[in-house]
Amino acid sequence: MFDEIRFNTIERLPNYVFAEINEIKLNARRAGEDIIDFSMGNPDGRTPQHIIDKLIESVDKDKTHGYSVSKGIYKLRLAICNWYKRKYGVDLDPDTQAVATLGSKEGYVHLAQAITNPGDVAIVPDPAYPIHSQAFILAGGNVHKMGLDFDENFELDVEKFFFKLKKAFRDSAPKPKFVVVNFPHNPTTVTVDKSFYERLVAYAKEERFYIISDIAYADITYDGYKTPSIFEVEGAKDVAVESTTLSKSYNMAGWRVGFFVGNTKLIGALQKIKSWFDYGMFTPIQVASTVALDGPQECVGEIIENYEKRRDVLIESFKNAGWDMGKPKATMFIWAKIPKVASHLGSMEFSKQLLTEAKIAVSPGIGFGEHGDNYVRVALIENENRIRQAARNVKKYLKSLENEVSCR
Ligand SMILES: Cc1ncc(COP(=O)(O)O)c(C=O)c1O
């Protein structure tokens, strides 16, 4: 019925590549199998107690149950500005340069709705966190994907990045209006230092485009690495906004608390469009989030330490199982090259076989873009015992693949 009635927006959205893996995972679980799940960037830990206590205290008050403020209550916007001041020495105005969003993912969708004219071009690295490009496609824009290159330490190949970026500006008509960057990067874990942003900001001023920088994993770093903010660069606020989130640093993924800060014109646009789309987070969540940012920060250290231990156990035990992976300096992921014996499978088939043969779930690299197909993403969301169990399963599976190859 009504076959002639089309929904262009939905038709332009690709199918969710991870859905196939999810379905196999769910079916296996329903059949009673124990699947060790490294597939989603969904922190498994509990939100720190003092944040939960504040939520409960606030929810028990008479005046916190009405509609809230769509751009975030003043105290929360002030708290994110103070976080920037403490962490980066950056000054931001809570009224004109900060907005709280219902998670940063929502922020991308709304920001793109606010600032994209039909046919506008955004440059997004490939692979990427999928909403970085889909937000612009949903808003009627086009995305120019740019392969991301990095070395064995997961550091960005800055020269190649700018070579490709300049080529994109030469080749693209209309001229790109936005460039999205995300370091530490999901899914590759790739990092940059401040000098990268110095070059990017200078180029944005030269070519006249806006930069949208995602530092969701700003806090989740190891081995002395410190995530830079684009706003450490003088004049970056003229051309850039940056997003952050409480999801990872405070185990608050389900609470939906994100932020965009920086350029007044873009932040104003996001505030305005949000005033049409939503009424903001539930006030007690905003109050408790203020305490997360302003309160004791030992909890963040504990969360990082937990991921770091898991990273080290995973890399060592999987290496013993015959799967060598590079060590990330940041994020809650390992971007693992498919072992040689399985490299002919591609990331989707390899992920399926890992599920059915080794009972472990990972995200196929292809789900983040065509440049991700030689890799899978392993999220550090299972405990150390289960990581060791996964390594034992993988060892058997890789052995069986080797036997298959030698029998051919
Ligand atoms: C790079 C990146 N940005 C943003 C998000 C979304 O975070 P939020 O929970 O704030 O929507 C994620 C979630 O995995 C992410 O990996």
Tab-separated table of C-alpha atoms and ligand atoms in Angstrom:
chain	number	residue	atom	x	y	z
A	1	MET	CA	0.000	0.000	0.000
A	2	PHE	CA	1.084	3.594	-0.747
A	3	ASP	CA	4.189	2.284	-2.560
A	4	GLU	CA	4.474	5.569	-4.456
A	5	ILE	CA	4.931	7.487	-1.207
A	6	ARG	CA	8.659	7.660	-0.496
A	7	PHE	CA	10.632	8.790	2.539
A	8	ASN	CA	13.808	10.265	1.067
A	9	THR	CA	15.541	10.882	4.387
A	10	ILE	CA	15.245	7.284	5.479
A	11	GLU	CA	16.135	5.969	2.041
A	12	ARG	CA	19.362	7.989	2.074
A	13	LEU	CA	20.386	6.439	5.403
A	14	PRO	CA	22.469	3.265	4.980
A	15	ASN	CA	21.546	0.129	6.872
A	16	TYR	CA	23.318	-0.182	10.167
A	17	VAL	CA	26.283	-2.448	9.393
A	18	PHE	CA	26.597	-3.593	12.979
A	19	ALA	CA	22.994	-4.837	12.972
A	20	GLU	CA	24.007	-8.104	11.287
A	21	ILE	CA	26.598	-8.855	13.958
A	22	ASN	CA	24.158	-7.846	16.687
A	23	GLU	CA	21.575	-10.240	15.375
A	24	ILE	CA	23.983	-13.200	15.352
A	25	LYS	CA	25.036	-12.212	18.880
A	26	LEU	CA	21.459	-12.043	20.149
A	27	ASN	CA	20.502	-15.337	18.536
A	28	ALA	CA	23.550	-17.057	20.054
A	29	ARG	CA	22.660	-15.651	23.480
A	30	ARG	CA	19.063	-16.777	23.132
A	31	ALA	CA	20.400	-20.237	22.333
A	32	GLY	CA	22.174	-20.133	25.709
A	33	GLU	CA	25.700	-19.421	24.482
A	34	ASP	CA	28.052	-17.234	26.493
A	35	ILE	CA	29.219	-14.510	24.117
A	36	ILE	CA	32.107	-12.352	25.299
A	37	ASP	CA	31.107	-8.942	24.035
A	38	PHE	CA	33.732	-6.432	22.898
A	39	SER	CA	31.488	-4.879	20.293
A	40	MET	CA	30.074	-1.590	21.596
A	41	GLY	CA	31.754	1.466	23.090
A	42	ASN	CA	29.325	1.177	25.965
A	43	PRO	CA	31.093	1.446	29.349
A	44	ASP	CA	30.208	-1.504	31.601
A	45	GLY	CA	30.993	0.322	34.872
A	46	ARG	CA	28.649	2.038	37.321
A	47	THR	CA	28.449	5.841	37.533
A	48	PRO	CA	30.497	7.098	40.531
A	49	GLN	CA	28.454	7.153	43.756
A	50	HIS	CA	28.685	10.889	44.525
A	51	ILE	CA	27.090	11.643	41.124
A	52	ILE	CA	24.285	9.137	41.741
A	53	ASP	CA	23.745	10.605	45.238
A	54	LYS	CA	23.364	14.102	43.770
A	55	LEU	CA	20.852	12.820	41.216
A	56	ILE	CA	18.759	11.241	43.985
A	57	GLU	CA	18.945	14.387	46.131
A	58	SER	CA	17.884	16.563	43.216
A	59	VAL	CA	15.078	14.299	42.033
A	60	ASP	CA	13.581	14.418	45.539
A	61	LYS	CA	13.113	18.200	45.378
A	62	ASP	CA	9.801	19.864	44.453
A	63	LYS	CA	11.154	22.248	41.850
A	64	THR	CA	13.157	19.951	39.593
A	65	HIS	CA	10.419	18.086	37.748
A	66	GLY	CA	9.297	20.577	35.127
A	67	TYR	CA	10.667	21.225	31.656
A	68	SER	CA	14.304	22.147	31.867
A	69	VAL	CA	16.434	24.488	29.754
A	70	SER	CA	17.134	23.109	26.282
A	71	LYS	CA	20.678	24.504	26.029
A	72	GLY	CA	21.493	23.308	29.560
A	73	ILE	CA	21.096	25.069	32.932
A	74	TYR	CA	23.578	27.891	33.517
A	75	LYS	CA	25.461	25.978	36.249
A	76	LEU	CA	26.102	23.046	33.923
A	77	ARG	CA	27.330	25.286	31.103
A	78	LEU	CA	29.531	27.066	33.639
A	79	ALA	CA	30.859	23.690	34.846
A	80	ILE	CA	31.970	22.658	31.331
A	81	CYS	CA	33.629	26.073	30.850
A	82	ASN	CA	35.446	25.611	34.181
A	83	TRP	CA	36.524	22.109	33.052
A	84	TYR	CA	38.112	23.691	29.948
A	85	LYS	CA	39.794	26.330	32.120
A	86	ARG	CA	41.240	23.721	34.491
A	87	LYS	CA	42.270	21.181	31.847
A	88	TYR	CA	43.368	23.468	29.019
A	89	GLY	CA	43.636	27.003	30.415
A	90	VAL	CA	40.941	28.039	27.926
A	91	ASP	CA	38.361	30.782	28.621
A	92	LEU	CA	34.811	30.202	27.384
A	93	ASP	CA	31.616	32.177	27.965
A	94	PRO	CA	28.878	29.863	29.326
A	95	ASP	CA	26.133	31.939	27.666
A	96	THR	CA	27.430	32.301	24.140
A	97	GLN	CA	30.106	29.625	23.774
A	98	ALA	CA	28.677	26.523	25.466
A	99	VAL	CA	25.657	24.277	25.077
A	100	ALA	CA	24.714	21.021	26.813
A	101	THR	CA	23.261	18.375	24.503
A	102	LEU	CA	21.355	15.124	25.068
A	103	GLY	CA	24.601	13.218	24.576
A	104	SER	CA	27.119	14.454	22.029
A	105	LYS	CA	25.648	12.138	19.355
A	106	GLU	CA	22.407	14.100	19.456
A	107	GLY	CA	24.481	17.279	19.385
A	108	TYR	CA	25.998	16.258	16.030
A	109	VAL	CA	22.586	15.642	14.512
A	110	HIS	CA	21.180	18.939	15.732
A	111	LEU	CA	24.281	20.958	14.918
A	112	ALA	CA	24.280	19.651	11.351
A	113	GLN	CA	20.554	20.450	11.037
A	114	ALA	CA	21.283	23.981	12.163
A	115	ILE	CA	24.270	24.791	9.946
A	116	THR	CA	23.916	22.731	6.740
A	117	ASN	CA	22.416	24.178	3.576
A	118	PRO	CA	21.226	21.658	0.942
A	119	GLY	CA	24.274	20.273	-0.879
A	120	ASP	CA	26.857	21.641	1.551
A	121	VAL	CA	29.961	19.464	1.766
A	122	ALA	CA	31.516	18.183	4.989
A	123	ILE	CA	34.871	16.413	4.997
A	124	VAL	CA	34.923	13.437	7.339
A	125	PRO	CA	37.863	11.049	7.808
A	126	ASP	CA	37.297	7.360	6.999
A	127	PRO	CA	36.947	5.272	9.103
A	128	ALA	CA	34.858	7.346	11.498
A	129	TYR	CA	32.269	7.263	14.227
A	130	PRO	CA	29.232	6.903	11.933
A	131	ILE	CA	27.216	9.927	13.113
A	132	HIS	CA	30.010	12.285	12.043
A	133	SER	CA	28.953	11.772	8.437
A	134	GLN	CA	25.330	10.710	8.864
A	135	ALA	CA	24.489	13.932	10.721
A	136	PHE	CA	25.326	15.916	7.569
A	137	ILE	CA	23.553	13.478	5.263
A	138	LEU	CA	20.425	13.664	7.436
A	139	ALA	CA	20.634	17.443	7.163
A	140	GLY	CA	20.682	17.345	3.337
A	141	GLY	CA	24.419	17.791	2.983
A	142	ASN	CA	27.059	15.681	1.237
A	143	VAL	CA	30.077	14.040	2.777
A	144	HIS	CA	33.531	13.810	1.258
A	145	LYS	CA	35.285	10.882	2.934
A	146	MET	CA	39.010	11.132	3.405
A	147	GLY	CA	41.118	8.075	4.287
A	148	LEU	CA	42.898	8.406	7.619
A	149	ASP	CA	46.582	7.406	7.733
A	150	PHE	CA	48.576	6.621	10.841
A	151	ASP	CA	51.785	4.934	11.987
A	152	GLU	CA	52.373	1.834	14.133
A	153	ASN	CA	52.038	3.946	17.300
A	154	PHE	CA	48.576	5.070	16.185
A	155	GLU	CA	49.790	8.621	15.631
A	156	LEU	CA	48.213	10.549	12.784
A	157	ASP	CA	50.248	10.874	9.595
A	158	VAL	CA	49.850	14.644	9.601
A	159	GLU	CA	51.524	15.208	6.224
A	160	LYS	CA	49.199	12.765	4.479
A	161	PHE	CA	46.222	14.281	6.306
A	162	PHE	CA	46.950	17.758	4.949
A	163	PHE	CA	47.883	16.433	1.532
A	164	LYS	CA	44.480	14.748	1.274
A	165	LEU	CA	42.644	17.684	2.832
A	166	LYS	CA	44.139	20.108	0.312
A	167	LYS	CA	43.284	17.725	-2.516
A	168	ALA	CA	39.710	17.533	-1.232
A	169	PHE	CA	39.497	21.323	-1.332
A	170	ARG	CA	40.869	21.349	-4.879
A	171	ASP	CA	38.529	18.601	-6.090
A	172	SER	CA	35.297	19.388	-4.338
A	173	ALA	CA	32.553	21.569	-5.773
A	174	PRO	CA	31.016	23.253	-3.920
A	175	LYS	CA	33.942	24.011	-1.668
A	176	PRO	CA	33.697	22.099	1.639
A	177	LYS	CA	32.195	24.121	4.458
A	178	PHE	CA	32.983	21.822	7.390
A	179	VAL	CA	35.776	19.479	8.448
A	180	VAL	CA	35.133	16.974	11.217
A	181	VAL	CA	38.061	15.695	13.275
A	182	ASN	CA	38.068	13.323	16.220
A	183	PHE	CA	41.270	12.695	18.174
A	184	PRO	CA	41.703	10.441	20.106
A	185	HIS	CA	39.858	8.744	17.315
A	186	ASN	CA	37.043	6.224	17.330
A	187	PRO	CA	37.566	3.571	15.992
A	188	THR	CA	41.321	3.740	15.268
A	189	THR	CA	42.470	5.295	18.619
A	190	VAL	CA	44.720	7.630	16.580
A	191	THR	CA	46.051	10.658	18.457
A	192	VAL	CA	47.494	14.045	17.520
A	193	ASP	CA	49.400	16.784	19.294
A	194	LYS	CA	48.690	20.490	19.486
A	195	SER	CA	50.731	21.318	16.380
A	196	PHE	CA	48.168	19.436	14.263
A	197	TYR	CA	45.456	21.834	15.397
A	198	GLU	CA	47.717	24.833	14.760
A	199	ARG	CA	47.994	23.795	11.123
A	200	LEU	CA	44.300	22.931	10.858
A	201	VAL	CA	43.131	26.245	12.319
A	202	ALA	CA	45.484	28.177	10.031
A	203	TYR	CA	44.188	26.243	7.017
A	204	ALA	CA	40.562	26.795	8.062
A	205	LYS	CA	41.180	30.533	8.138
A	206	GLU	CA	42.865	30.403	4.741
A	207	GLU	CA	40.178	28.279	3.034
A	208	ARG	CA	37.291	29.616	5.145
A	209	PHE	CA	35.705	26.498	6.607
A	210	TYR	CA	34.513	25.490	10.051
A	211	ILE	CA	36.136	22.725	12.113
A	212	ILE	CA	34.080	20.423	14.273
A	213	SER	CA	36.324	18.586	16.710
A	214	ASP	CA	35.170	15.627	18.808
A	215	ILE	CA	37.188	14.872	21.950
A	216	ALA	CA	34.848	12.280	23.484
A	217	TYR	CA	37.909	10.332	24.709
A	218	ALA	CA	39.817	13.366	26.006
A	219	ASP	CA	40.234	11.833	29.470
A	220	ILE	CA	40.779	8.191	28.502
A	221	THR	CA	44.513	8.289	27.825
A	222	TYR	CA	47.497	6.171	28.882
A	223	ASP	CA	51.276	6.192	29.214
A	224	GLY	CA	51.515	9.946	29.790
A	225	TYR	CA	49.662	10.983	26.633
A	226	LYS	CA	47.508	14.105	27.120
A	227	THR	CA	44.716	14.950	24.695
A	228	PRO	CA	45.020	18.470	23.295
A	229	SER	CA	41.982	20.702	22.752
A	230	ILE	CA	41.717	22.722	19.571
A	231	PHE	CA	41.113	25.779	21.743
A	232	GLU	CA	44.673	25.679	23.026
A	233	VAL	CA	45.416	27.250	19.656
A	234	GLU	CA	45.132	31.034	19.615
A	235	GLY	CA	42.163	32.143	17.514
A	236	ALA	CA	40.598	28.664	17.188
A	237	LYS	CA	37.269	29.963	18.447
A	238	ASP	CA	36.971	31.944	15.202
A	239	VAL	CA	36.610	28.725	13.214
A	240	ALA	CA	35.887	25.783	15.512
A	241	VAL	CA	33.533	24.063	17.889
A	242	GLU	CA	34.487	21.058	19.992
A	243	SER	CA	32.319	18.349	21.556
A	244	THR	CA	32.846	16.469	24.797
A	245	THR	CA	30.771	13.951	26.741
A	246	LEU	CA	30.337	12.559	30.235
A	247	SER	CA	29.582	9.107	28.767
A	248	LYS	CA	33.104	7.739	28.892
A	249	SER	CA	34.979	9.701	31.588
A	250	TYR	CA	32.272	9.150	34.220
A	251	ASN	CA	30.544	5.951	33.036
A	252	MET	CA	27.440	7.989	32.231
A	253	ALA	CA	26.624	6.782	28.708
A	254	GLY	CA	22.969	6.118	29.511
A	255	TRP	CA	22.468	9.518	31.139
A	256	ARG	CA	22.910	11.323	27.804
A	257	VAL	CA	25.072	14.303	28.690
A	258	GLY	CA	27.250	15.953	26.046
A	259	PHE	CA	28.591	19.417	25.303
A	260	PHE	CA	29.556	21.617	22.374
A	261	VAL	CA	31.679	24.686	23.012
A	262	GLY	CA	33.513	27.335	21.021
A	263	ASN	CA	32.556	29.457	18.029
A	264	THR	CA	29.725	31.820	18.979
A	265	LYS	CA	27.964	31.622	15.606
A	266	LEU	CA	27.824	27.809	15.581
A	267	ILE	CA	26.990	27.503	19.280
A	268	GLY	CA	24.242	30.126	18.850
A	269	ALA	CA	22.836	28.117	15.931
A	270	LEU	CA	22.856	24.921	17.992
A	271	GLN	CA	21.219	26.633	20.964
A	272	LYS	CA	18.525	28.060	18.707
A	273	ILE	CA	17.700	24.834	16.891
A	274	LYS	CA	17.635	22.909	20.179
A	275	SER	CA	15.087	25.384	21.525
A	276	TRP	CA	12.785	24.041	18.780
A	277	PHE	CA	13.669	20.377	19.084
A	278	ASP	CA	13.890	19.635	22.816
A	279	TYR	CA	13.449	20.864	26.385
A	280	GLY	CA	16.873	19.740	27.536
A	281	MET	CA	17.931	17.009	29.890
A	282	PHE	CA	15.886	16.275	33.014
A	283	THR	CA	17.052	18.882	35.552
A	284	PRO	CA	18.322	16.374	38.188
A	285	ILE	CA	20.581	14.851	35.512
A	286	GLN	CA	21.942	18.313	34.768
A	287	VAL	CA	22.506	19.031	38.472
A	288	ALA	CA	24.292	15.701	38.988
A	289	SER	CA	26.358	16.297	35.832
A	290	THR	CA	27.483	19.614	37.285
A	291	VAL	CA	28.764	17.673	40.296
A	292	ALA	CA	30.514	15.178	37.973
A	293	LEU	CA	32.506	18.019	36.375
A	294	ASP	CA	33.065	20.132	39.505
A	295	GLY	CA	33.425	17.362	42.104
A	296	PRO	CA	36.268	14.998	43.012
A	297	GLN	CA	38.013	13.592	39.940
A	298	GLU	CA	39.588	10.441	41.443
A	299	CYS	CA	36.794	8.428	39.825
A	300	VAL	CA	38.049	9.386	36.368
A	301	GLY	CA	41.509	8.080	37.276
A	302	GLU	CA	39.975	4.790	38.429
A	303	ILE	CA	38.033	4.399	35.189
A	304	ILE	CA	41.185	5.020	33.132
A	305	GLU	CA	43.192	2.587	35.257
A	306	ASN	CA	40.575	-0.113	34.702
A	307	TYR	CA	40.704	0.321	30.907
A	308	GLU	CA	44.488	0.394	30.984
A	309	LYS	CA	44.671	-2.949	32.827
A	310	ARG	CA	42.207	-4.479	30.396
A	311	ARG	CA	44.174	-3.092	27.447
A	312	ASP	CA	47.379	-4.667	28.735
A	313	VAL	CA	45.771	-8.028	29.562
A	314	LEU	CA	44.036	-8.143	26.197
A	315	ILE	CA	47.128	-7.323	24.187
A	316	GLU	CA	49.262	-9.833	26.056
A	317	SER	CA	46.783	-12.707	26.123
A	318	PHE	CA	45.753	-12.260	22.487
A	319	LYS	CA	49.412	-12.094	21.473
A	320	ASN	CA	49.919	-15.454	23.161
A	321	ALA	CA	46.915	-16.683	21.218
A	322	GLY	CA	48.573	-15.701	17.927
A	323	TRP	CA	46.924	-12.313	17.374
A	324	ASP	CA	49.325	-9.389	17.651
A	325	MET	CA	47.693	-6.003	18.229
A	326	GLY	CA	49.147	-2.506	18.504
A	327	LYS	CA	48.870	-0.692	21.835
A	328	PRO	CA	46.607	2.377	21.864
A	329	LYS	CA	47.586	5.535	23.748
A	330	ALA	CA	43.962	6.527	24.257
A	331	THR	CA	40.263	5.559	24.080
A	332	MET	CA	38.519	2.438	25.358
A	333	PHE	CA	39.262	0.529	22.153
A	334	ILE	CA	41.887	-1.532	20.418
A	335	TRP	CA	41.986	-1.175	16.638
A	336	ALA	CA	43.145	-4.657	15.793
A	337	LYS	CA	44.489	-5.658	12.403
A	338	ILE	CA	42.935	-8.915	11.244
A	339	PRO	CA	45.551	-11.673	11.738
A	340	LYS	CA	47.272	-12.815	8.558
A	341	VAL	CA	45.671	-16.247	8.539
A	342	ALA	CA	42.218	-14.583	8.393
A	343	SER	CA	43.032	-11.474	6.355
A	344	HIS	CA	41.349	-12.860	3.211
A	345	LEU	CA	38.012	-12.897	5.039
A	346	GLY	CA	37.527	-9.138	5.369
A	347	SER	CA	36.267	-7.575	8.586
A	348	MET	CA	32.621	-8.585	8.289
A	349	GLU	CA	33.159	-12.292	7.666
A	350	PHE	CA	35.996	-12.381	10.218
A	351	SER	CA	33.710	-10.810	12.848
A	352	LYS	CA	30.985	-13.314	12.045
A	353	GLN	CA	33.409	-16.206	12.412
A	354	LEU	CA	34.749	-14.801	15.680
A	355	LEU	CA	31.183	-14.880	16.944
A	356	THR	CA	30.248	-18.321	15.761
A	357	GLU	CA	33.627	-20.038	16.279
A	358	ALA	CA	35.246	-18.185	19.185
A	359	LYS	CA	32.112	-16.824	20.884
A	360	ILE	CA	33.428	-13.288	20.941
A	361	ALA	CA	31.774	-10.194	19.498
A	362	VAL	CA	33.782	-7.329	17.978
A	363	SER	CA	32.841	-4.516	15.578
A	364	PRO	CA	33.869	-5.089	11.947
A	365	GLY	CA	36.042	-2.227	10.700
A	366	ILE	CA	33.943	-1.885	7.554
A	367	GLY	CA	31.119	-0.584	9.735
A	368	PHE	CA	33.164	2.589	10.278
A	369	GLY	CA	34.003	3.048	6.602
A	370	GLU	CA	35.666	1.292	3.688
A	371	HIS	CA	39.157	2.186	4.944
A	372	GLY	CA	38.463	0.128	8.061
A	373	ASP	CA	38.051	-3.239	6.381
A	374	ASN	CA	41.442	-4.681	7.404
A	375	TYR	CA	40.616	-4.181	11.074
A	376	VAL	CA	38.118	-4.930	13.803
A	377	ARG	CA	37.418	-2.736	16.816
A	378	VAL	CA	37.683	-4.357	20.219
A	379	ALA	CA	36.033	-2.390	23.049
A	380	LEU	CA	37.514	-2.853	26.525
A	381	ILE	CA	34.176	-3.514	28.177
A	382	GLU	CA	34.689	-7.036	29.520
A	383	ASN	CA	36.625	-7.868	32.691
A	384	GLU	CA	40.104	-9.394	32.776
A	385	ASN	CA	38.925	-12.973	33.376
A	386	ARG	CA	36.620	-12.818	30.407
A	387	ILE	CA	39.356	-11.249	28.287
A	388	ARG	CA	41.596	-14.235	29.128
A	389	GLN	CA	38.760	-16.634	28.288
A	390	ALA	CA	38.264	-14.819	24.968
A	391	ALA	CA	41.970	-15.241	24.209
A	392	ARG	CA	41.705	-19.002	24.808
A	393	ASN	CA	38.730	-19.189	22.432
A	394	VAL	CA	40.564	-17.137	19.810
A	395	LYS	CA	43.631	-19.369	20.060
A	396	LYS	CA	41.548	-22.444	19.158
A	397	TYR	CA	39.803	-20.620	16.329
A	398	LEU	CA	43.035	-19.306	14.793
A	399	LYS	CA	44.595	-22.784	15.080
A	400	SER	CA	41.647	-24.242	13.159
A	401	LEU	CA	42.106	-21.603	10.446
A	402	GLU	CA	45.809	-22.467	10.199
A	403	ASN	CA	44.965	-26.152	9.859
A	404	GLU	CA	42.454	-25.327	7.153
A	405	VAL	CA	45.112	-23.372	5.226
A	406	SER	CA	47.731	-26.129	5.568
A	407	CYS	CA	45.222	-28.779	4.353
A	408	ARG	CA	44.432	-26.834	1.193
B	1	LIG	C1	33.954	9.678	18.943
B	1	LIG	C2	32.642	9.650	19.643
B	1	LIG	N1	31.927	10.765	19.715
B	1	LIG	C3	30.743	10.785	20.327
B	1	LIG	C4	30.212	9.653	20.895
B	1	LIG	C5	28.855	9.713	21.506
B	1	LIG	O1	28.889	10.013	22.827
B	1	LIG	P1	27.585	10.404	23.595
B	1	LIG	O2	27.309	9.285	24.535
B	1	LIG	O3	27.920	11.700	24.284
B	1	LIG	O4	26.487	10.582	22.601
B	1	LIG	C6	30.918	8.458	20.848
B	1	LIG	C7	30.336	7.238	21.422
B	1	LIG	O5	30.798	6.159	21.319
B	1	LIG	C8	32.160	8.466	20.191
B	1	LIG	O6	32.884	7.338	20.097
